[in-house]
Coordinates of C-alpha atoms (C1' of nucleotides) and ligand atoms in Angstrom, one line a residue:
Chain A
M1 CA -205.9 -62.4 118.2
K2 CA -209.3 -64.1 118.5
S3 CA -212.8 -63.1 117.7
P4 CA -215.0 -63.9 120.7
S5 CA -218.2 -62.8 119.0
Q6 CA -218.5 -64.5 115.6
S7 CA -222.2 -64.8 115.1
R8 CA -223.1 -67.6 117.6
D9 CA -220.7 -70.0 119.3
R10 CA -220.0 -72.7 116.8
G11 CA -216.9 -74.0 118.6
I12 CA -217.7 -77.4 120.1
P13 CA -214.9 -78.7 122.4
E14 CA -212.9 -81.5 121.0
A15 CA -213.7 -83.7 124.0
T16 CA -217.4 -83.2 123.4
V17 CA -217.0 -84.2 119.7
A18 CA -215.3 -87.4 120.7
R19 CA -218.2 -88.3 122.9
L20 CA -221.1 -87.5 120.5
P21 CA -220.7 -90.8 118.6
L22 CA -221.0 -92.6 122.0
Y23 CA -224.3 -90.8 122.7
L24 CA -225.4 -91.5 119.2
R25 CA -224.8 -95.2 119.6
A26 CA -226.7 -95.4 122.9
L27 CA -229.6 -93.4 121.4
N28 CA -229.8 -95.6 118.3
G29 CA -230.1 -98.6 120.6
M30 CA -232.9 -96.9 122.5
A31 CA -234.7 -95.9 119.4
E32 CA -234.6 -99.5 118.2
R33 CA -236.1 -100.6 121.5
G34 CA -238.9 -98.1 121.0
V35 CA -237.9 -95.7 123.8
A36 CA -239.4 -92.3 123.0
T37 CA -237.7 -90.0 125.5
V38 CA -234.7 -90.3 127.8
S39 CA -233.3 -88.3 130.7
S40 CA -229.7 -87.2 130.9
E41 CA -229.3 -89.5 133.8
D42 CA -230.3 -92.6 131.8
L43 CA -228.5 -91.7 128.6
A44 CA -225.4 -90.9 130.6
M45 CA -225.6 -94.3 132.2
A46 CA -225.9 -96.0 128.8
A47 CA -223.0 -94.1 127.4
G48 CA -220.9 -94.6 130.5
V49 CA -220.4 -90.9 131.4
N50 CA -221.3 -88.5 134.1
S51 CA -224.8 -86.9 133.6
A52 CA -223.6 -83.4 134.1
K53 CA -221.0 -83.9 131.4
L54 CA -223.6 -85.2 129.1
R55 CA -225.9 -82.2 129.6
K56 CA -223.0 -79.8 129.0
D57 CA -222.0 -81.7 125.9
L58 CA -225.6 -81.5 124.5
S59 CA -225.9 -77.9 125.5
H60 CA -223.2 -77.1 123.0
L61 CA -225.5 -78.3 120.2
G62 CA -228.4 -76.2 121.3
S63 CA -231.3 -76.5 123.8
Y64 CA -232.9 -79.7 122.7
G65 CA -234.2 -81.1 126.0
T66 CA -237.4 -80.5 127.9
R67 CA -237.1 -79.7 131.6
G68 CA -238.9 -82.2 133.7
V69 CA -239.0 -84.7 130.9
G70 CA -235.7 -85.3 129.1
Y71 CA -234.7 -85.6 125.5
D72 CA -236.7 -86.8 122.6
V73 CA -234.7 -89.8 121.3
E74 CA -235.5 -89.5 117.6
Y75 CA -234.9 -85.8 117.6
L76 CA -231.6 -86.0 119.4
V77 CA -230.4 -88.7 117.1
Y78 CA -231.1 -86.4 114.2
Q79 CA -229.4 -83.4 115.8
I80 CA -226.3 -85.3 116.8
S81 CA -226.1 -86.9 113.3
R82 CA -226.4 -83.6 111.7
E83 CA -223.7 -82.1 113.9
L84 CA -221.3 -84.9 113.1
G85 CA -222.0 -84.7 109.5
L86 CA -223.6 -88.1 109.2
T87 CA -226.6 -86.9 107.3
Q88 CA -224.5 -87.0 104.2
D89 CA -222.6 -90.2 103.3
W90 CA -218.8 -90.3 103.1
A91 CA -216.8 -92.1 100.6
V92 CA -213.9 -93.9 102.2
A93 CA -210.9 -95.5 100.6
I94 CA -208.8 -98.2 102.3
V95 CA -205.1 -98.3 101.3
G96 CA -203.3 -101.5 102.1
V97 CA -205.4 -104.6 101.9
G98 CA -203.6 -107.0 104.1
N99 CA -204.8 -108.7 107.3
L100 CA -206.2 -105.5 108.7
G101 CA -207.4 -103.9 105.5
R102 CA -209.4 -107.0 104.7
A103 CA -211.0 -107.0 108.2
L104 CA -212.0 -103.4 107.7
A105 CA -213.4 -103.9 104.3
N106 CA -215.5 -106.7 105.5
Y107 CA -216.8 -104.8 108.5
G108 CA -220.5 -103.9 108.3
G109 CA -220.3 -101.3 111.0
F110 CA -219.1 -98.5 108.7
V111 CA -221.8 -98.6 106.2
S112 CA -224.4 -98.5 108.9
R113 CA -223.2 -95.1 110.0
G114 CA -223.0 -93.4 106.7
F115 CA -219.5 -94.4 105.6
R116 CA -219.2 -96.2 102.3
V117 CA -216.1 -98.0 101.2
A118 CA -215.6 -96.6 97.8
G119 CA -212.1 -98.1 97.0
L120 CA -209.6 -100.7 98.0
L121 CA -206.0 -100.1 97.0
D122 CA -202.8 -102.2 97.3
A123 CA -199.3 -102.3 95.8
D124 CA -199.0 -106.1 95.7
P125 CA -199.9 -107.6 92.3
E126 CA -200.9 -110.7 94.1
V127 CA -203.6 -108.8 96.0
V128 CA -204.7 -106.5 93.2
G129 CA -207.8 -107.9 91.4
D130 CA -209.1 -109.7 94.4
D131 CA -212.8 -109.2 95.2
I132 CA -213.4 -108.3 98.8
A133 CA -216.8 -107.5 100.2
G134 CA -218.0 -107.0 96.6
L135 CA -215.2 -104.6 95.8
N136 CA -212.3 -105.0 93.5
V137 CA -208.9 -104.3 94.8
E138 CA -207.1 -101.8 92.6
H139 CA -203.5 -100.9 92.1
I140 CA -202.0 -98.1 94.1
D141 CA -201.0 -96.5 90.9
V142 CA -204.5 -95.3 90.3
L143 CA -204.9 -93.9 93.8
E144 CA -205.3 -90.3 92.6
S145 CA -207.9 -91.1 90.0
V146 CA -209.9 -93.2 92.4
I147 CA -209.9 -90.4 95.0
E148 CA -210.9 -87.8 92.5
R149 CA -213.5 -89.8 90.5
R150 CA -215.3 -91.3 93.5
G151 CA -215.2 -88.3 95.7
V152 CA -213.2 -90.0 98.4
S153 CA -212.8 -87.6 101.4
I154 CA -211.5 -90.0 104.0
V155 CA -208.7 -92.4 103.6
V156 CA -207.9 -95.3 105.9
L157 CA -204.2 -96.2 105.9
A158 CA -203.5 -99.9 106.6
T159 CA -200.2 -100.3 104.9
P160 CA -196.9 -101.4 106.6
A161 CA -195.3 -98.5 108.6
M162 CA -192.6 -98.2 105.9
A163 CA -195.0 -97.2 103.2
A164 CA -197.4 -95.1 105.3
Q165 CA -195.7 -91.7 104.9
E166 CA -195.3 -92.1 101.2
V167 CA -198.9 -93.0 100.7
C168 CA -200.0 -90.3 103.0
D169 CA -198.2 -87.7 101.0
R170 CA -199.9 -88.8 97.8
V171 CA -203.2 -88.9 99.4
V172 CA -202.8 -85.4 100.8
A173 CA -201.6 -84.2 97.4
A174 CA -204.7 -85.6 95.9
G175 CA -206.7 -83.3 98.1
V176 CA -207.8 -85.6 101.0
T177 CA -207.8 -83.8 104.4
S178 CA -209.0 -86.6 106.7
I179 CA -206.9 -89.7 107.4
L180 CA -207.3 -92.6 109.7
N181 CA -203.9 -94.2 110.3
F182 CA -203.3 -97.7 111.6
A183 CA -199.6 -97.8 110.8
P184 CA -197.3 -97.3 113.8
V185 CA -195.7 -94.1 112.6
V186 CA -196.1 -90.4 113.2
L187 CA -197.4 -89.0 110.0
S188 CA -196.2 -85.6 108.9
V189 CA -198.9 -83.6 107.2
P190 CA -199.5 -80.0 106.3
D191 CA -201.8 -77.8 108.4
G192 CA -205.4 -78.3 107.6
V193 CA -205.1 -82.1 107.4
D194 CA -206.7 -84.2 110.1
V195 CA -204.9 -87.4 111.1
R196 CA -206.3 -89.7 113.7
K197 CA -204.4 -92.8 114.6
V198 CA -205.3 -96.2 116.1
D199 CA -202.5 -98.1 117.6
L200 CA -203.3 -101.4 119.2
S201 CA -199.8 -101.9 120.4
I202 CA -200.0 -98.6 122.4
E203 CA -203.3 -99.7 124.0
L204 CA -201.8 -103.0 125.1
Q205 CA -198.8 -101.2 126.6
I206 CA -201.0 -98.9 128.6
L207 CA -202.9 -101.9 129.9
A208 CA -199.6 -103.6 130.8
F209 CA -198.5 -100.5 132.7
H210 CA -201.6 -100.6 134.9
E211 CA -201.5 -104.4 135.2
Q212 CA -197.9 -104.1 136.5
R213 CA -199.1 -101.6 139.1
K214 CA -201.8 -103.8 140.3
A215 CA -199.4 -106.7 140.8
G216 CA -196.9 -104.4 142.6
G217 CA -198.8 -102.6 145.4
P218 CA -202.4 -103.0 146.4
L219 CA -203.1 -99.2 146.7
M220 CA -204.1 -97.6 143.4
A221 CA -207.2 -96.4 141.6
V222 CA -207.9 -98.0 138.3
D223 CA -210.7 -98.2 135.7
S224 CA -211.5 -96.0 132.7
Q225 CA -212.9 -96.5 129.2
Chain B
M1 CA -208.3 -89.8 152.2
K2 CA -205.0 -89.8 150.4
S3 CA -201.4 -90.3 151.5
P4 CA -199.3 -87.6 149.9
S5 CA -196.0 -88.9 151.2
Q6 CA -195.8 -92.6 150.3
S7 CA -192.1 -93.2 149.8
R8 CA -191.4 -91.3 146.5
D9 CA -193.8 -90.1 144.0
R10 CA -194.9 -93.1 142.0
G11 CA -197.9 -91.5 140.4
I12 CA -197.4 -91.0 136.7
P13 CA -200.1 -88.9 135.0
E14 CA -202.3 -90.9 132.7
A15 CA -201.5 -88.5 129.8
T16 CA -197.9 -89.3 130.3
V17 CA -198.4 -93.0 130.3
A18 CA -200.3 -92.8 127.1
R19 CA -197.3 -91.1 125.4
L20 CA -194.5 -93.4 126.7
P21 CA -195.2 -96.0 124.1
L22 CA -194.8 -93.3 121.5
Y23 CA -191.4 -92.3 122.8
L24 CA -190.4 -96.0 123.0
R25 CA -191.3 -96.5 119.4
A26 CA -189.3 -93.5 118.3
L27 CA -186.3 -94.6 120.5
N28 CA -186.4 -98.1 119.1
G29 CA -186.2 -96.7 115.6
M30 CA -183.2 -94.6 116.6
A31 CA -181.5 -97.5 118.3
E32 CA -181.8 -99.6 115.2
R33 CA -180.2 -96.8 113.2
G34 CA -177.3 -96.7 115.6
V35 CA -178.1 -93.4 117.3
A36 CA -176.4 -93.3 120.7
T37 CA -177.8 -90.2 122.3
V38 CA -180.7 -87.9 121.5
S39 CA -181.8 -84.5 122.7
S40 CA -185.4 -83.8 123.9
E41 CA -185.8 -81.6 120.9
D42 CA -185.1 -84.4 118.4
L43 CA -186.9 -87.1 120.3
A44 CA -190.0 -84.8 120.7
M45 CA -189.9 -84.2 116.9
A46 CA -189.7 -87.9 116.1
A47 CA -192.6 -88.6 118.5
G48 CA -194.7 -85.6 117.3
V49 CA -194.9 -83.8 120.6
N50 CA -193.7 -80.6 122.2
S51 CA -190.2 -80.9 123.7
A52 CA -191.1 -79.4 127.0
K53 CA -193.9 -81.9 127.4
L54 CA -191.4 -84.7 126.5
R55 CA -189.0 -83.5 129.2
K56 CA -191.7 -83.3 131.8
D57 CA -193.0 -86.7 130.9
L58 CA -189.5 -88.2 131.2
S59 CA -188.9 -86.4 134.5
H60 CA -191.7 -88.4 136.0
L61 CA -189.6 -91.6 135.5
G62 CA -186.5 -90.0 137.1
S63 CA -183.6 -87.9 136.0
Y64 CA -182.2 -90.0 133.1
G65 CA -180.9 -87.2 130.9
T66 CA -177.5 -85.5 130.9
R67 CA -177.6 -81.7 130.6
G68 CA -175.7 -80.4 127.7
V69 CA -175.9 -83.8 126.0
G70 CA -179.4 -85.4 126.0
Y71 CA -180.6 -88.9 126.7
D72 CA -178.8 -92.2 126.1
V73 CA -181.0 -94.0 123.7
E74 CA -180.4 -97.6 124.9
Y75 CA -180.7 -96.6 128.6
L76 CA -183.9 -94.7 128.0
V77 CA -185.4 -97.6 126.1
Y78 CA -184.7 -99.8 129.0
Q79 CA -186.2 -97.3 131.6
I80 CA -189.4 -96.7 129.6
S81 CA -189.8 -100.4 129.0
R82 CA -189.4 -101.2 132.6
E83 CA -191.9 -98.5 133.6
L84 CA -194.4 -99.8 131.2
G85 CA -193.9 -103.4 132.3
L86 CA -192.5 -104.6 129.1
T87 CA -189.5 -106.3 130.6
Q88 CA -191.7 -109.2 131.4
D89 CA -193.8 -110.7 128.7
W90 CA -197.6 -110.8 128.8
A91 CA -199.9 -113.6 127.8
V92 CA -202.8 -112.3 125.7
A93 CA -205.9 -114.2 124.7
I94 CA -208.1 -113.1 121.8
V95 CA -211.7 -113.9 122.1
G96 CA -213.7 -113.8 118.8
V97 CA -211.8 -115.0 115.9
G98 CA -213.7 -113.4 113.0
N99 CA -212.4 -110.8 110.5
L100 CA -210.8 -108.7 113.2
G101 CA -209.6 -111.4 115.5
R102 CA -207.8 -113.1 112.7
A103 CA -206.1 -109.9 111.7
L104 CA -204.9 -109.4 115.2
A105 CA -203.7 -113.0 115.6
N106 CA -201.7 -112.6 112.4
Y107 CA -200.2 -109.3 113.5
G108 CA -196.5 -109.4 114.3
G109 CA -196.4 -106.1 116.1
F110 CA -197.6 -107.6 119.3
V111 CA -194.9 -110.2 119.8
S112 CA -192.2 -107.7 119.1
R113 CA -193.2 -105.6 122.1
G114 CA -193.5 -108.4 124.7
F115 CA -197.0 -109.5 124.1
R116 CA -197.5 -113.1 123.3
V117 CA -200.8 -114.5 121.9
A118 CA -201.4 -117.4 124.2
G119 CA -204.9 -118.3 123.2
L120 CA -207.6 -117.9 120.5
L121 CA -211.2 -118.6 121.5
D122 CA -214.4 -118.6 119.5
A123 CA -218.0 -119.9 119.9
D124 CA -218.5 -121.0 116.3
P125 CA -217.8 -124.7 115.8
E126 CA -216.9 -123.8 112.2
V127 CA -214.0 -121.7 113.4
V128 CA -212.9 -123.8 116.4
G129 CA -210.0 -126.1 115.4
D130 CA -208.7 -123.7 112.7
D131 CA -205.0 -123.0 112.9
I132 CA -204.1 -119.3 112.8
A133 CA -200.6 -118.0 113.0
G134 CA -199.5 -121.3 114.5
L135 CA -202.2 -121.4 117.1
N136 CA -205.3 -123.6 117.4
V137 CA -208.6 -121.9 117.9
E138 CA -210.3 -123.3 121.0
H139 CA -213.9 -123.4 122.1
I140 CA -215.1 -120.6 124.3
D141 CA -216.2 -123.2 126.8
V142 CA -212.6 -123.7 127.9
L143 CA -212.1 -119.9 128.4
E144 CA -211.5 -120.1 132.1
S145 CA -209.1 -123.0 132.0
V146 CA -207.1 -121.3 129.2
I147 CA -206.8 -118.1 131.2
E148 CA -205.8 -119.9 134.3
R149 CA -203.4 -122.5 132.9
R150 CA -201.6 -120.1 130.5
G151 CA -201.4 -117.2 132.8
V152 CA -203.4 -114.9 130.6
S153 CA -203.5 -111.4 132.1
I154 CA -204.8 -109.4 129.1
V155 CA -207.8 -110.3 127.0
V156 CA -208.7 -108.8 123.7
L157 CA -212.4 -108.8 122.9
A158 CA -213.3 -109.1 119.2
T159 CA -216.7 -110.7 119.4
P160 CA -219.9 -109.2 118.1
A161 CA -221.3 -106.5 120.3
M162 CA -224.1 -108.8 121.5
A163 CA -221.7 -111.3 123.1
A164 CA -219.2 -108.8 124.5
Q165 CA -220.6 -108.2 127.9
E166 CA -221.2 -111.8 128.5
V167 CA -217.7 -112.8 127.6
C168 CA -216.4 -109.9 129.6
D169 CA -218.2 -111.1 132.7
R170 CA -216.7 -114.5 132.4
V171 CA -213.2 -113.1 131.7
V172 CA -213.4 -110.9 134.8
A173 CA -214.7 -113.8 136.9
A174 CA -211.7 -115.7 135.8
G175 CA -209.5 -113.1 137.3
V176 CA -208.5 -111.0 134.3
T177 CA -208.3 -107.2 135.1
S178 CA -207.1 -105.8 131.8
I179 CA -209.3 -105.8 128.7
L180 CA -209.0 -104.4 125.2
N181 CA -212.4 -104.1 123.7
F182 CA -213.2 -103.7 120.0
A183 CA -216.9 -104.3 120.3
P184 CA -219.0 -101.1 120.1
V185 CA -220.5 -101.4 123.5
V186 CA -219.9 -99.8 126.9
L187 CA -218.7 -102.7 129.0
S188 CA -219.7 -102.8 132.7
V189 CA -217.0 -104.0 134.9
P190 CA -216.2 -103.9 138.7
D191 CA -213.7 -101.5 140.1
G192 CA -210.1 -102.5 139.6
V193 CA -210.7 -103.8 136.1
D194 CA -209.2 -101.7 133.3
V195 CA -211.0 -101.5 130.0
R196 CA -209.6 -99.8 127.0
K197 CA -211.7 -99.5 123.9
V198 CA -210.9 -99.1 120.2
D199 CA -213.8 -98.0 118.1
L200 CA -213.0 -97.3 114.4
S201 CA -216.5 -96.1 113.8
I202 CA -216.1 -93.4 116.4
E203 CA -212.8 -92.3 114.8
L204 CA -214.4 -92.0 111.4
Q205 CA -217.3 -90.0 112.9
I206 CA -214.8 -87.5 114.5
L207 CA -213.1 -87.2 111.1
A208 CA -216.4 -86.6 109.4
F209 CA -217.2 -83.8 111.9
H210 CA -214.1 -81.9 111.1
E211 CA -214.4 -82.6 107.4
Q212 CA -217.8 -81.1 107.4
R213 CA -216.5 -78.0 109.2
K214 CA -213.8 -77.5 106.6
A215 CA -216.4 -77.7 103.8
G216 CA -218.6 -75.2 105.6
G217 CA -216.5 -72.2 106.5
P218 CA -212.8 -71.5 105.8
L219 CA -212.0 -70.4 109.4
M220 CA -211.0 -73.1 111.7
A221 CA -208.0 -74.7 113.2
V222 CA -207.4 -78.4 112.5
D223 CA -204.8 -81.1 112.8
S224 CA -204.0 -83.4 115.7
Q225 CA -202.7 -86.9 116.1
Chain C
dA1 C1' -254.9 -71.6 138.3
dT2 C1' -251.8 -73.1 141.6
dC3 C1' -248.6 -76.2 143.6
dC4 C1' -245.3 -79.9 143.5
dC5 C1' -242.1 -82.7 141.2
dT6 C1' -238.8 -83.7 137.8
dT7 C1' -235.1 -82.5 134.9
dT8 C1' -232.6 -79.3 132.2
dG9 C1' -229.0 -75.8 131.3
dT10 C1' -225.2 -73.4 133.3
dG11 C1' -222.2 -70.5 136.6
dA12 C1' -218.4 -71.3 139.1
dA13 C1' -214.9 -74.0 141.4
dG14 C1' -211.7 -77.6 141.0
dC15 C1' -208.3 -80.4 138.6
dG16 C1' -205.0 -82.0 135.5
dA17 C1' -202.4 -81.1 131.4
dT18 C1' -199.8 -77.9 128.5
dG19 C1' -196.1 -74.9 127.2
dC20 C1' -193.1 -71.0 128.3
dA21 C1' -189.0 -69.5 130.0
dC22 C1' -185.0 -69.9 132.7
dA23 C1' -181.7 -71.3 136.4
dA24 C1' -179.0 -75.3 137.2
dA25 C1' -176.1 -78.7 135.6
dG26 C1' -173.2 -80.7 132.7
dT27 C1' -169.9 -81.0 128.3
dC28 C1' -166.1 -79.7 125.7
dG29 C1' -162.4 -77.0 123.7
dG30 C1' -158.5 -74.5 124.9
Chain D
dC1 C1' -158.9 -75.2 135.4
dC2 C1' -161.9 -72.0 133.1
dG3 C1' -165.4 -70.0 130.3
dA4 C1' -168.6 -70.6 126.6
dC5 C1' -172.2 -73.3 125.1
dT6 C1' -175.8 -76.8 125.2
dT7 C1' -179.6 -79.0 127.1
dT8 C1' -182.1 -80.7 131.0
dG9 C1' -185.5 -80.3 134.7
dT10 C1' -189.0 -77.5 136.6
dG11 C1' -191.7 -73.3 138.7
dC12 C1' -195.4 -71.0 137.1
dA13 C1' -199.1 -69.1 134.4
dT14 C1' -202.6 -70.7 131.4
dC15 C1' -205.9 -73.4 129.3
dG16 C1' -209.5 -76.7 128.7
dC17 C1' -212.2 -80.1 130.7
dT18 C1' -214.9 -82.0 134.6
dT19 C1' -217.9 -81.9 138.3
dC20 C1' -220.9 -79.9 141.6
dA21 C1' -224.8 -77.6 142.8
dC22 C1' -228.8 -75.0 141.9
dA23 C1' -232.0 -71.6 139.8
dA24 C1' -235.1 -71.8 136.0
dA25 C1' -238.3 -74.2 133.2
dG26 C1' -241.7 -77.2 132.1
dG27 C1' -245.3 -81.1 133.1
dG28 C1' -249.1 -83.1 135.5
dA29 C1' -252.2 -83.4 139.3
dT30 C1' -255.8 -81.3 141.8
Ligands
NAD1 N1 -203.1 -106.6 111.7 C1 -203.3 -106.0 112.8 O1 -204.0 -106.5 113.7 C2 -202.6 -104.7 113.1 C3 -202.7 -104.2 114.4 C4 -202.1 -103.0 114.7 C5 -201.5 -102.3 113.7 N2 -201.4 -102.8 112.5 C6 -200.7 -102.0 111.4 O2 -201.6 -101.9 110.3 C7 -200.8 -102.0 109.1 C8 -201.3 -103.2 108.3 O3 -201.2 -104.4 109.0 P1 -201.5 -105.7 108.3 O4 -201.4 -106.8 109.4 O5 -202.7 -105.7 107.5 O6 -200.2 -105.9 107.4 P2 -200.1 -106.7 106.0 O7 -198.7 -106.8 105.7 O8 -201.0 -107.9 106.1 O9 -200.8 -105.8 104.9 C9 -200.2 -104.6 104.4 C10 -200.7 -104.5 103.0 O10 -200.3 -103.2 102.5 C11 -199.8 -103.4 101.1 N3 -198.9 -102.4 100.8 C12 -197.5 -102.3 101.0 N4 -197.0 -101.2 100.5 C13 -198.0 -100.5 99.9 C14 -198.1 -99.3 99.3 N5 -197.0 -98.6 99.1 N6 -199.2 -98.9 98.8 C15 -200.3 -99.7 98.9 N7 -200.3 -100.8 99.6 C16 -199.2 -101.3 100.1 C17 -199.3 -104.8 101.1 O11 -199.3 -105.3 99.8 C18 -200.2 -105.5 102.0 O12 -201.3 -106.1 101.3 C19 -199.4 -102.1 109.6 O13 -198.8 -100.9 109.6 C20 -199.5 -102.7 110.9 O14 -198.4 -102.3 111.7 C21 -202.0 -104.0 112.1
NAD2 N1 -213.8 -106.0 111.4 C1 -213.6 -104.7 111.7 O1 -212.8 -104.0 111.0 C2 -214.1 -104.1 112.9 C3 -214.0 -102.7 113.0 C4 -214.5 -102.1 114.1 C5 -215.2 -102.8 115.1 N2 -215.3 -104.1 114.9 C6 -216.0 -104.9 116.0 O2 -215.2 -106.0 116.3 C7 -216.0 -107.1 116.6 C8 -215.6 -108.2 115.7 O3 -215.7 -107.8 114.4 P1 -215.5 -108.9 113.2 O4 -215.7 -108.1 111.9 O5 -214.3 -109.7 113.4 O6 -216.8 -109.8 113.4 P2 -217.0 -111.3 113.0 O7 -218.5 -111.6 113.0 O8 -216.2 -111.6 111.7 O9 -216.3 -112.1 114.1 C9 -216.9 -112.3 115.4 C10 -216.4 -113.7 115.9 O10 -216.8 -113.8 117.2 C11 -217.3 -115.1 117.4 N3 -218.2 -115.1 118.6 C12 -219.6 -114.8 118.6 N4 -220.1 -115.0 119.8 C13 -219.0 -115.4 120.6 C14 -219.0 -115.8 122.0 N5 -220.0 -115.7 122.8 N6 -217.8 -116.2 122.4 C15 -216.7 -116.3 121.6 N7 -216.7 -115.9 120.3 C16 -217.9 -115.5 119.8 C17 -218.0 -115.4 116.1 O11 -218.1 -116.9 116.0 C18 -217.0 -114.8 115.1 O12 -216.0 -115.7 114.7 C19 -217.4 -106.6 116.4 O13 -217.9 -106.3 117.7 C20 -217.3 -105.4 115.5 O14 -218.3 -104.5 115.8 C21 -214.8 -104.8 113.8

DNA sequence: ATCCCTTTGTGAAGCGATGCACAAAGTCGG
DNA sequence: CCGACTTTGTGCATCGCTTCACAAAGGGAT
């Protein structure tokens, strides 16, 4: 049922994809500090992973290192960026401009990595019309036209949980296939749509679990990031 | 080097721990709607996972289901809460009260799950003294005393990346062993300290990767949450 | 040119998580 | 009390990721 020989192997493991941004961040820091080349050992250290894992990850992109020397920092930045699709810039819309939506809109870290906030949408007439980070908050009614006209391909959901599925459905119907969800609900989407979720409450609960363990008995391994 | 027979098996897989909060959320929703019992099939559906996986996860906590019937919702809520350590309440301090820190402080979803914001700390004299969500922002100088006097056991880091490691070191020195980090840096901590990180930029980059793939060739599997 | 040193790229083993499939266990109607 | 039906709990095969360990590859010194 699968085709093991489809030109070359363009299947990068999901776990690897999730780490590429980590490497990219470390490499960007090095580039800024004027570092020209870096060994897998040093880069792995900076990214907080095992060096063998780093090498295997990078080997999925191609053979970009030089044995006995290491990796050219600039070149590797370019290759990873290209692989992640960061050489183009992505238009992002934020739906739900409350506490969290505002924080996200004001955050500079997106733009710096090729993500451009192209729209802010909310249902509350009180909020609509506000200027945030140089952008005007628009009414949720015009969601579809904003997505279409500004070429939005990634939507960030920061509405209350109640509204999330409904907004999600509209967003998907408008052709968006990548969603970052902050609402604490499991979104139901058709095949082909990517949903990633961030749930702070879950993170805290996981921490609480381990914290409880530490208090209980003094015999367990910890740490992870 | 390990002791395979230490009373009963108290080792719950990390992947299971990460899903328990999901089940808990689904169960709470059902409890509110007055549902008394639920089958693994239905609960799995609500949590967005495979039913066999759900059953295996729950089996790590004990045998709390009834064959032919399902799980008692209230009872399961209690068992999972206890396992996660949510029967006690946890004092949380937020360090860095900027865009993100404010959003977190104002967020009601923490308190509802047994997490109490017990302190807000910042280095900026402009911010110190502000009242946010009924709490006074204190100066980072008193970090150690706040942690000690209020029994803070979990710290949320929402400072700029530059300051994160320094604050982290102080927090760890003050005895905290659970940290939720929003700053885009790899924190270095001693063994026994748990760090979990949330990086929105990484999530967007992962979405961008898949989005690029979809545009490229029409032959790949997607979805995940 | 040759040798030595460093570091990559990867085969292969190990490990944990996933999902199937089913026997065991319990419910409920008669 | 029994038999049909439902649903759990889990053994087992499988899968994907991690880690080790090392041969191959390249650089630089002599
Ligand atoms: N604030 C946090 O730190 C935090 C943390 C974790 C999770 N969350 C989650 O993120 C989401 C947003 O949190 P928040 O604190 O910003 O809440 P908020 O109430 O401050 O903001 C929600 C915004 O969404 C808008 N909205 C409501 N219905 C809408 C709709 N149908 N279409 C468009 N906009 C709509 C509201 O007008 C409001 O401005 C929630 O689901 C919350 O659970 C927030
Ligand atoms: N805002 C977002 O949506 C967002 C998204 C992703 C990541 N982040 C990360 O979260 C962190 C905070 O983001 P933000 O947008 O709130 O930034 P911000 O600049 O608005 O807030 C940072 C706050 O930390 C305080 N601070 C600085 N040094 C400190 C110190 N040594 N001790 C205590 N407080 C100190 C500052 O005074 C400021 O109030 C950053 O690391 C950012 O990269 C933010």
